[in-house]
CSV table of N, CA and C in Angstrom, one decimal:
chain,number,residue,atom,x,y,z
A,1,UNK,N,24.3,-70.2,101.6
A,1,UNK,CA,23.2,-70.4,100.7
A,1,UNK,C,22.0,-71.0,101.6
A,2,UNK,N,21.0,-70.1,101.0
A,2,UNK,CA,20.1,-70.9,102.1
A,2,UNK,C,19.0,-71.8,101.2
A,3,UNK,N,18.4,-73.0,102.3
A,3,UNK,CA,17.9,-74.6,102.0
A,3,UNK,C,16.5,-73.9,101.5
A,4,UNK,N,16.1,-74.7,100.4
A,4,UNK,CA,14.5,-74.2,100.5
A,4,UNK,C,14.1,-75.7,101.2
A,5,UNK,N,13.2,-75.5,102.2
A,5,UNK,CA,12.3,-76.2,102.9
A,5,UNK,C,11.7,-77.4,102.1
A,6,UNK,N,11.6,-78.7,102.3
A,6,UNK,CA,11.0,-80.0,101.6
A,6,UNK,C,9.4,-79.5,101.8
A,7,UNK,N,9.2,-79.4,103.4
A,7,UNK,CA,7.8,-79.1,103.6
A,7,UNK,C,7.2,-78.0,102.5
A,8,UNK,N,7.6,-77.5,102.3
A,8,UNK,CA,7.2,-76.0,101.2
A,8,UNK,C,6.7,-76.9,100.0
A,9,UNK,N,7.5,-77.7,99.3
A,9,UNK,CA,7.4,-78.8,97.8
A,9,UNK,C,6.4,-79.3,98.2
A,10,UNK,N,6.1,-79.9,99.4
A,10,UNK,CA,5.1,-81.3,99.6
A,10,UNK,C,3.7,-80.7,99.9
A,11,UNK,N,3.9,-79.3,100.6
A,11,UNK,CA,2.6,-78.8,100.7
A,11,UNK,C,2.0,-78.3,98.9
A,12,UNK,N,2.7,-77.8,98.1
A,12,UNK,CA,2.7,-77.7,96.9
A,12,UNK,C,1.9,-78.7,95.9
A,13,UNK,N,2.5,-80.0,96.6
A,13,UNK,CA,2.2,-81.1,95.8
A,13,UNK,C,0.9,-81.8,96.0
A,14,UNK,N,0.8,-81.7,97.1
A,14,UNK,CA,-0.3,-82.3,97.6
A,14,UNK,C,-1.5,-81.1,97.4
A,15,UNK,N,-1.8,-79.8,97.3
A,15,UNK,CA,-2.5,-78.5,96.2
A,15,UNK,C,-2.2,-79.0,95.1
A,16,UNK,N,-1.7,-79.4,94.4
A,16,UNK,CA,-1.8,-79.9,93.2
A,16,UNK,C,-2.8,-81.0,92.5
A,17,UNK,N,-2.6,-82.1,93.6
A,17,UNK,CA,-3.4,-82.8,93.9
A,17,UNK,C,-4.4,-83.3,93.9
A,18,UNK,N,-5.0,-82.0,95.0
A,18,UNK,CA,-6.2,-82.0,95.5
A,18,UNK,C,-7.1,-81.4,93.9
A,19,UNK,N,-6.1,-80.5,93.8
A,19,UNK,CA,-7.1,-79.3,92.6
A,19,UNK,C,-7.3,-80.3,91.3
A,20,UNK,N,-6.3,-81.2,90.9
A,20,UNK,CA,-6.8,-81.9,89.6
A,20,UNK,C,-7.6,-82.9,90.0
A,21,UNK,N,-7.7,-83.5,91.0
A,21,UNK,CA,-8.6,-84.6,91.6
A,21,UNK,C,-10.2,-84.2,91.5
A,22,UNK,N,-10.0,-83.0,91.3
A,22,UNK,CA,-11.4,-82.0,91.4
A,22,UNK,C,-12.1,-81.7,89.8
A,23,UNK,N,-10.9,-82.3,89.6
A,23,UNK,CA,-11.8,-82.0,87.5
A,23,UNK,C,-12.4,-82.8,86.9
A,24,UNK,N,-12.7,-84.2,87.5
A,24,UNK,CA,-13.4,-85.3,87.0
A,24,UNK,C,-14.9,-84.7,87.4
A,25,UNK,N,-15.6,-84.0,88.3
A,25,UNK,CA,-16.6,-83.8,88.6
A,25,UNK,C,-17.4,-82.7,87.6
A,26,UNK,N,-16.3,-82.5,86.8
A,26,UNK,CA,-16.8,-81.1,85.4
A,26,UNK,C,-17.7,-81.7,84.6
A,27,UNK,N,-18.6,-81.2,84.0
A,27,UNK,CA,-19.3,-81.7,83.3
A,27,UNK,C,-18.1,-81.8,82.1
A,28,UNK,N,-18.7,-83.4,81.4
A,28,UNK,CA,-18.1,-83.7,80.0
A,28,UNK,C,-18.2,-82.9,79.1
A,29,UNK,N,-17.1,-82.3,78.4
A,29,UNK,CA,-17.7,-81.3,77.5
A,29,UNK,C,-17.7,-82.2,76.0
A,30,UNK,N,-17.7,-83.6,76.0
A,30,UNK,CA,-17.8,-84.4,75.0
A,30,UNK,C,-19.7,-84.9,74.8
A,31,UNK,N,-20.1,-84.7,76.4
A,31,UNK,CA,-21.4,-85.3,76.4
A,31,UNK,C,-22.2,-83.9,76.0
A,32,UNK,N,-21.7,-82.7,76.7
A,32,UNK,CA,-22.5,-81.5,76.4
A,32,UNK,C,-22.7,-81.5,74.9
A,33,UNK,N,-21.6,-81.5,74.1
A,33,UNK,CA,-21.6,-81.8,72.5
A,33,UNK,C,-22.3,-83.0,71.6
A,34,UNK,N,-22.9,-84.1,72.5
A,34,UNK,CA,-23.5,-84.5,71.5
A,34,UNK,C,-24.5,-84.1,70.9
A,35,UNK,N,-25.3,-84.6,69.8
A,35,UNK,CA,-26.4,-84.2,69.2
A,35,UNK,C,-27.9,-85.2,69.4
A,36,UNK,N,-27.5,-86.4,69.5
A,36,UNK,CA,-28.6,-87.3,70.0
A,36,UNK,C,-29.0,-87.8,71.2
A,37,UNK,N,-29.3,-88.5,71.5
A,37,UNK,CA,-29.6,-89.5,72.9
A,37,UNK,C,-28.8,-90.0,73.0
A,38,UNK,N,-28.3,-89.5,74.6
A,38,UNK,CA,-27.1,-90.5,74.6
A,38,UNK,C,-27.0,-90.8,76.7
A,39,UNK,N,-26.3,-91.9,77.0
A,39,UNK,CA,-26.3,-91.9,78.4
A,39,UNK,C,-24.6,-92.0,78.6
A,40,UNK,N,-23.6,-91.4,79.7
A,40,UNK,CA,-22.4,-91.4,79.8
A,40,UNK,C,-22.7,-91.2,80.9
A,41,UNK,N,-21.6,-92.8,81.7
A,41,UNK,CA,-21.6,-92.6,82.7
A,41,UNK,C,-19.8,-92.8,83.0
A,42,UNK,N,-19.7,-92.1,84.1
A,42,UNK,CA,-17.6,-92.1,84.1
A,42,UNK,C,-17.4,-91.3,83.0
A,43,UNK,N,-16.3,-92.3,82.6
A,43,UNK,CA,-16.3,-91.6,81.1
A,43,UNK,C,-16.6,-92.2,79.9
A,44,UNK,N,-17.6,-93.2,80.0
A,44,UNK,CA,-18.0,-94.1,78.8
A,44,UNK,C,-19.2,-93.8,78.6
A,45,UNK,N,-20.0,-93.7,77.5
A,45,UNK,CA,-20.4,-93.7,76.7
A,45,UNK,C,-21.2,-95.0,76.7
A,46,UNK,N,-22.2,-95.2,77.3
A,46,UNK,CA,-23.2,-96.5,77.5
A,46,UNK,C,-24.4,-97.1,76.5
A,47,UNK,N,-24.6,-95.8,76.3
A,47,UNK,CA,-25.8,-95.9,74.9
A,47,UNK,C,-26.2,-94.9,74.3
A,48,UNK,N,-26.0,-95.3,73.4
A,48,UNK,CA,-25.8,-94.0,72.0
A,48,UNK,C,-27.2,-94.1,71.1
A,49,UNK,N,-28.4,-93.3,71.1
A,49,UNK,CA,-29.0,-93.6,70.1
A,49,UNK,C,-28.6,-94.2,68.3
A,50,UNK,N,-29.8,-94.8,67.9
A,50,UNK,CA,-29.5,-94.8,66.5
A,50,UNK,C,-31.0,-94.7,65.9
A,51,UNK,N,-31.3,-93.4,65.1
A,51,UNK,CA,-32.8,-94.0,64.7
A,51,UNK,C,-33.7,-94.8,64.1
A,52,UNK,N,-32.5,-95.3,63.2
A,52,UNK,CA,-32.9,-96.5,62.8
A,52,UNK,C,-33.4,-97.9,63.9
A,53,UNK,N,-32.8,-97.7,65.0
A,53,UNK,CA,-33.2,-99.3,65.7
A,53,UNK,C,-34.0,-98.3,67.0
A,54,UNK,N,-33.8,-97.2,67.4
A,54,UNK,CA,-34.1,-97.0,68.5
A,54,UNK,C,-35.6,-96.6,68.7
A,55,UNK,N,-35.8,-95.9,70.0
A,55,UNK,CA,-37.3,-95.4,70.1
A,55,UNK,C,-37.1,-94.4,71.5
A,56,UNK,N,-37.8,-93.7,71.7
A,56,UNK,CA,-37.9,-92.4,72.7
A,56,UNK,C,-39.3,-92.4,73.7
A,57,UNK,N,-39.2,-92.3,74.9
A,57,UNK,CA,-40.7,-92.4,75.4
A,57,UNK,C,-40.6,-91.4,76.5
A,58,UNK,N,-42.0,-91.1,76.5
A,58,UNK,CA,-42.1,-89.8,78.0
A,58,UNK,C,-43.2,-89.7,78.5
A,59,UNK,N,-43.4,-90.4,80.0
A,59,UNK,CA,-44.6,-90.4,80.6
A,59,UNK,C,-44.4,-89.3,81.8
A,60,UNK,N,-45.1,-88.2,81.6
A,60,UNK,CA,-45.8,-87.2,82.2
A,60,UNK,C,-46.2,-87.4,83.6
A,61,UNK,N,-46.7,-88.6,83.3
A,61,UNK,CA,-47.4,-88.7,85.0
A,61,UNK,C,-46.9,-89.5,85.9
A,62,UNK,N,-45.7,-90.4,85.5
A,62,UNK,CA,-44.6,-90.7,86.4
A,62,UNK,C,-43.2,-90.1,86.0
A,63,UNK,N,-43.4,-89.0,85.5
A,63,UNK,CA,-42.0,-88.3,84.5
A,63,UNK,C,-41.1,-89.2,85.0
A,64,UNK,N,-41.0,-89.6,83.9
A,64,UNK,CA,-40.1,-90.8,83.5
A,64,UNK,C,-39.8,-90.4,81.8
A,65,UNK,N,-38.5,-90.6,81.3
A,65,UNK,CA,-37.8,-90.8,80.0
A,65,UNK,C,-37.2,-91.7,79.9
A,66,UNK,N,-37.8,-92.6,78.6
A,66,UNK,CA,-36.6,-93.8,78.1
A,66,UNK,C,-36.4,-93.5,77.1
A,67,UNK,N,-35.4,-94.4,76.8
A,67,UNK,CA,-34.4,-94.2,75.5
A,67,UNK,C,-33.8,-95.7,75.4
A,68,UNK,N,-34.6,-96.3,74.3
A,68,UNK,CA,-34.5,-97.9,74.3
A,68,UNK,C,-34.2,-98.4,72.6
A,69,UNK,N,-33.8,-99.5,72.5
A,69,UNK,CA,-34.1,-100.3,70.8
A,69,UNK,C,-35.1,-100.7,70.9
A,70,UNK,N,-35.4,-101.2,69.9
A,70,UNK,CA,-36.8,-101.8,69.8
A,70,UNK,C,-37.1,-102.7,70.1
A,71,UNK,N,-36.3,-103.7,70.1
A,71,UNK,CA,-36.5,-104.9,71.2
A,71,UNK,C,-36.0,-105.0,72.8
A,72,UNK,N,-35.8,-103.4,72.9
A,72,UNK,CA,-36.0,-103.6,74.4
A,72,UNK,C,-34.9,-104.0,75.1
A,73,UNK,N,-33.7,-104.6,74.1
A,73,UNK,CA,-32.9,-105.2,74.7
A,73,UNK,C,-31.8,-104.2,75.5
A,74,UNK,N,-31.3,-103.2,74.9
A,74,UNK,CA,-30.7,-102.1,75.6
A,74,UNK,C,-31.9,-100.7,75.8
A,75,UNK,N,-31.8,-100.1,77.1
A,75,UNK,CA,-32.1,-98.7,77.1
A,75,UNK,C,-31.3,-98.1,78.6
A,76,UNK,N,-31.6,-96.8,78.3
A,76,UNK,CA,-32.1,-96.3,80.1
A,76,UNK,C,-33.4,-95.9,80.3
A,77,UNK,N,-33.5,-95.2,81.4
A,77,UNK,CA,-34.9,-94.8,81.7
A,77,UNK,C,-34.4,-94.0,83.0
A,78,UNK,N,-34.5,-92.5,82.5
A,78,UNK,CA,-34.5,-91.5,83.7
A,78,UNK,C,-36.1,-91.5,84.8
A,79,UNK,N,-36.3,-91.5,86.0
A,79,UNK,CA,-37.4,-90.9,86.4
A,79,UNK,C,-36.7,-89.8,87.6
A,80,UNK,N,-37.5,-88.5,87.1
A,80,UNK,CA,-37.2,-87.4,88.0
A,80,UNK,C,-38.2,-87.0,88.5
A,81,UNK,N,-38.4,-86.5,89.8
A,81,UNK,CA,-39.4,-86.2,90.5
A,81,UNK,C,-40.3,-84.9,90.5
A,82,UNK,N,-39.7,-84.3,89.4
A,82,UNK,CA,-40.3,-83.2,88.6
A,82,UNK,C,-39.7,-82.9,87.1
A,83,UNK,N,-40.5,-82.7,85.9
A,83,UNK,CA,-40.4,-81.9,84.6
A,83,UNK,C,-39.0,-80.7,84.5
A,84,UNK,N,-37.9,-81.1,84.1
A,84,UNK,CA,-37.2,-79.7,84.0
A,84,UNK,C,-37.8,-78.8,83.1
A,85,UNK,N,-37.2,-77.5,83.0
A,85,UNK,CA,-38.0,-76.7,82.2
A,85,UNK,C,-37.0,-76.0,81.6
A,86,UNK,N,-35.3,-75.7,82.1
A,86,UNK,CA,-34.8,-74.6,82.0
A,86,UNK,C,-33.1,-75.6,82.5
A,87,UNK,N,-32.5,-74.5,81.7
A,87,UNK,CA,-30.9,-74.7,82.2
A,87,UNK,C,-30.8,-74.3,83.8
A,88,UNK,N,-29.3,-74.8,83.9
A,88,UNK,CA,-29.0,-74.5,85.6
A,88,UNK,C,-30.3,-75.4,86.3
A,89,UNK,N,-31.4,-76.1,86.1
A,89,UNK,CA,-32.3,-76.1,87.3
A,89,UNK,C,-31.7,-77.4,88.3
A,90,UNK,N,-32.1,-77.8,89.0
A,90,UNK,CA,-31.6,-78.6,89.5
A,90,UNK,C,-32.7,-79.5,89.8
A,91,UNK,N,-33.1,-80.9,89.6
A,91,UNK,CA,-33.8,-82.0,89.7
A,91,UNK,C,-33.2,-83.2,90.2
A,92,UNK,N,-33.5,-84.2,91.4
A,92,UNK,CA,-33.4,-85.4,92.1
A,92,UNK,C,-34.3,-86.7,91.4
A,93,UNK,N,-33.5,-87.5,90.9
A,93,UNK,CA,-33.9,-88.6,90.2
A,93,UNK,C,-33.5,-90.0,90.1
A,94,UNK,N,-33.7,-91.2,89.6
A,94,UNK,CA,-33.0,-91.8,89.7
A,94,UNK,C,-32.6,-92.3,88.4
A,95,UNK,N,-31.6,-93.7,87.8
A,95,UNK,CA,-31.4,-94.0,86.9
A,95,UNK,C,-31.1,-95.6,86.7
A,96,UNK,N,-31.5,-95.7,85.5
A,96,UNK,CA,-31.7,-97.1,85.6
A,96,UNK,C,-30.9,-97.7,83.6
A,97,UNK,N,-30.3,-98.5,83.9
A,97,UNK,CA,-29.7,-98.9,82.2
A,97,UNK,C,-29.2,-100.2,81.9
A,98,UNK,N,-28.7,-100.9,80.8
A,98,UNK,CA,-28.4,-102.0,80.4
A,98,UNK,C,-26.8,-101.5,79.9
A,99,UNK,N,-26.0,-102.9,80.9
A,99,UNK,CA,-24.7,-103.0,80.6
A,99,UNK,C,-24.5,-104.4,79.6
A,100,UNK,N,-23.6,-104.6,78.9
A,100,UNK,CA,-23.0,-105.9,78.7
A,100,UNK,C,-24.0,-106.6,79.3
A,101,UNK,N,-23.6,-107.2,80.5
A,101,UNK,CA,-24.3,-108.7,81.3
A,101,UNK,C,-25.1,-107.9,82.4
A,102,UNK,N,-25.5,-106.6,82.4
A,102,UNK,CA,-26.5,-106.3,84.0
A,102,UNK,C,-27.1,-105.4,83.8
A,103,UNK,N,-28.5,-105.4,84.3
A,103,UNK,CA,-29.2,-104.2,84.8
A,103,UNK,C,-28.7,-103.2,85.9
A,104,UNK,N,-28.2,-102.0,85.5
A,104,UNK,CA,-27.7,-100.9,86.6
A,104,UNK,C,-28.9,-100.4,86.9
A,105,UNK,N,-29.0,-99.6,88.2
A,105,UNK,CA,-29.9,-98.8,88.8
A,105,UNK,C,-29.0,-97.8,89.8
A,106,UNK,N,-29.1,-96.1,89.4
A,106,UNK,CA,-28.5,-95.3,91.0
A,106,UNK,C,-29.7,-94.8,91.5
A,107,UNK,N,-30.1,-94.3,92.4
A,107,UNK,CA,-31.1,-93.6,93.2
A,107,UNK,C,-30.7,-92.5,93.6
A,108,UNK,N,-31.0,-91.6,94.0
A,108,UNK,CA,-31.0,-90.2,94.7
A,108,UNK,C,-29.5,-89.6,93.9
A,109,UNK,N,-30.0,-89.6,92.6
A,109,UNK,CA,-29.1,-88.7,92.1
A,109,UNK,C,-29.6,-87.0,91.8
A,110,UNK,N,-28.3,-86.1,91.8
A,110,UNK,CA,-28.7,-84.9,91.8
A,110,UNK,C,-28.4,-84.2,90.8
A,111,UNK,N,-29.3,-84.4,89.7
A,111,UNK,CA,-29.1,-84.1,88.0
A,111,UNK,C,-29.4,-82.3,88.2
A,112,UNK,N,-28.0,-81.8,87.0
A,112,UNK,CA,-28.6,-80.4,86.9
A,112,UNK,C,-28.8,-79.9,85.3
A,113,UNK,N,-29.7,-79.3,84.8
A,113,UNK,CA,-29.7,-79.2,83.4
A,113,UNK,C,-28.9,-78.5,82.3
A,114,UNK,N,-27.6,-79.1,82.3
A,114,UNK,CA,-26.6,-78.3,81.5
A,114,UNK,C,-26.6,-77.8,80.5
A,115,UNK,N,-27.8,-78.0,79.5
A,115,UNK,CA,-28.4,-77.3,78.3
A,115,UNK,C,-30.0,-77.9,77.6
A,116,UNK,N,-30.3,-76.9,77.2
A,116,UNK,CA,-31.5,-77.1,76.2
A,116,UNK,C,-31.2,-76.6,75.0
A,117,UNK,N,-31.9,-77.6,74.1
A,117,UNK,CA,-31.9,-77.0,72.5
A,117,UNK,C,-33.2,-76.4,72.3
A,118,UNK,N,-33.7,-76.4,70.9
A,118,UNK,CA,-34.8,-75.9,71.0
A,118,UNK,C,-36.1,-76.4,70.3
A,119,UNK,N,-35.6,-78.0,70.3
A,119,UNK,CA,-36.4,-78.7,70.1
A,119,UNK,C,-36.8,-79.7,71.7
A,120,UNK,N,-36.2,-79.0,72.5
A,120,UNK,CA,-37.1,-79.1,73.9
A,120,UNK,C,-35.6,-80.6,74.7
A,121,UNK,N,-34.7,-80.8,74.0
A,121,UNK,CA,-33.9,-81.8,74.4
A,121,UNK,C,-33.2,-81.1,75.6
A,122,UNK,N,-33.1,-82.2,76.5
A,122,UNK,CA,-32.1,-81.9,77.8
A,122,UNK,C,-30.9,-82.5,77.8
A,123,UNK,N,-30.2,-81.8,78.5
A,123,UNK,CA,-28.5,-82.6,79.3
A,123,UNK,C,-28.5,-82.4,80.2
A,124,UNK,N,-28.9,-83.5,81.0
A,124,UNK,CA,-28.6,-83.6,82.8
A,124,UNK,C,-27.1,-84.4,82.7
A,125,UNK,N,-26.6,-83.8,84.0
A,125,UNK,CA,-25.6,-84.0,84.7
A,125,UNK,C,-25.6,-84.4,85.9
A,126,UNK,N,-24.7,-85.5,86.7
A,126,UNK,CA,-25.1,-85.7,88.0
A,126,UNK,C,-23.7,-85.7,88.6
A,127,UNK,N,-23.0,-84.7,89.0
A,127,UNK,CA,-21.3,-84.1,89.5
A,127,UNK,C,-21.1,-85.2,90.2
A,128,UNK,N,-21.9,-85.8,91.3
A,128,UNK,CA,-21.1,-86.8,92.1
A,128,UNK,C,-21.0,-88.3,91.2
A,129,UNK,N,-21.3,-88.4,90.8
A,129,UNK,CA,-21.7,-89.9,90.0
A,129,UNK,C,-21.1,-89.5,88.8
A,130,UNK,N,-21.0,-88.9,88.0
A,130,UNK,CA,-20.5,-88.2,86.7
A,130,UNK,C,-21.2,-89.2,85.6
A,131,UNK,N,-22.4,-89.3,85.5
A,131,UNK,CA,-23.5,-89.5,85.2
A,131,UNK,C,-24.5,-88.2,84.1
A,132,UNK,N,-24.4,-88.8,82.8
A,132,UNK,CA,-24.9,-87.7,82.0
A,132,UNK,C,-26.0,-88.3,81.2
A,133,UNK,N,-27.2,-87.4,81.0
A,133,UNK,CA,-28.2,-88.3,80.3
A,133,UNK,C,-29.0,-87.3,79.6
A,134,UNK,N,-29.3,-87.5,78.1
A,134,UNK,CA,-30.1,-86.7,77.1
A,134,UNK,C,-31.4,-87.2,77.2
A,135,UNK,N,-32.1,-86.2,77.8
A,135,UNK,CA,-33.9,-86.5,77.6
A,135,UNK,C,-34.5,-85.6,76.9
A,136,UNK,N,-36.1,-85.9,76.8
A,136,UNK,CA,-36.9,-85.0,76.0
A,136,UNK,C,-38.3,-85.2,76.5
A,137,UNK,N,-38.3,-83.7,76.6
A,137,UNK,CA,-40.2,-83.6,77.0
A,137,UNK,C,-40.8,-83.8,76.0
A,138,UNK,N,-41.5,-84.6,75.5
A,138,UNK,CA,-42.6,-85.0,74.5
A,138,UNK,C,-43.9,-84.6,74.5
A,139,UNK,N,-44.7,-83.8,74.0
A,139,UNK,CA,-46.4,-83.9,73.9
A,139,UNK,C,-47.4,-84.8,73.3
């Protein structure tokens, strides 16, 4: 009878490994489904619009999006270095939000637009950071 080889299992195991290690970088297909404003970073869910408390802003000329309460106390605030226009595009930006007890900030993130509706809403995505965020170009 012949041995099957340990090395043969371990090289196996370790391709196994590698490949599911590699699915956290997928876009959330929980964030692509939402319907409102929302920010997810990891896999939480950081701030969820509500219309009743919240508010939406969009300055053009430092394209910048926020997504705040009214008092300011929670938001984020995307700024990206150019307007997306379209799915797939790919835009460099940074991000900034309210946790519990801290102000977060990432820099040189590399957001891509996972969807548009057609009331002009976005879903960026940022694969290395796993970092998701719903904006809107406003007039």
């Amino acid at each position: 009878m012949k041995r099957f080889p340990f090395k043969y299992i371990a090289a196996i195991a370790i391709v196994i490994v590698l490949f599911s290690s590699c699915s956290g970088s997928k876009v959330d297909p929980e964030f692509v489904a939402t319907t409102d404003f929302s920010l997810k970073v990891k896999d939480e869910t950081v701030f969820r619009y509500n219309p009743l408390t919240c508010q939406v802003a969009f300055n053009r000329e430092k394209c910048e999006f926020r997504v705040h309460t009214d008092n300011m106390s929670d938001y984020y605030c995307v700024r990206l270095r150019s307007v997306p226009t379209a799915e797939d595009q790919k835009v460099k930006g940074s991000l900034t939000w309210t946790s519990k007890s801290d102000i977060n900030t990432r820099t040189d993130l590399a957001f891509v637009v996972k969807k548009v509706d057609r009331t002009g809403r976005m879903w960026l995505w940022c694969k290395k950071e796993r970092i998701g965020a719903v904006i809107q170009v406003l007039d």
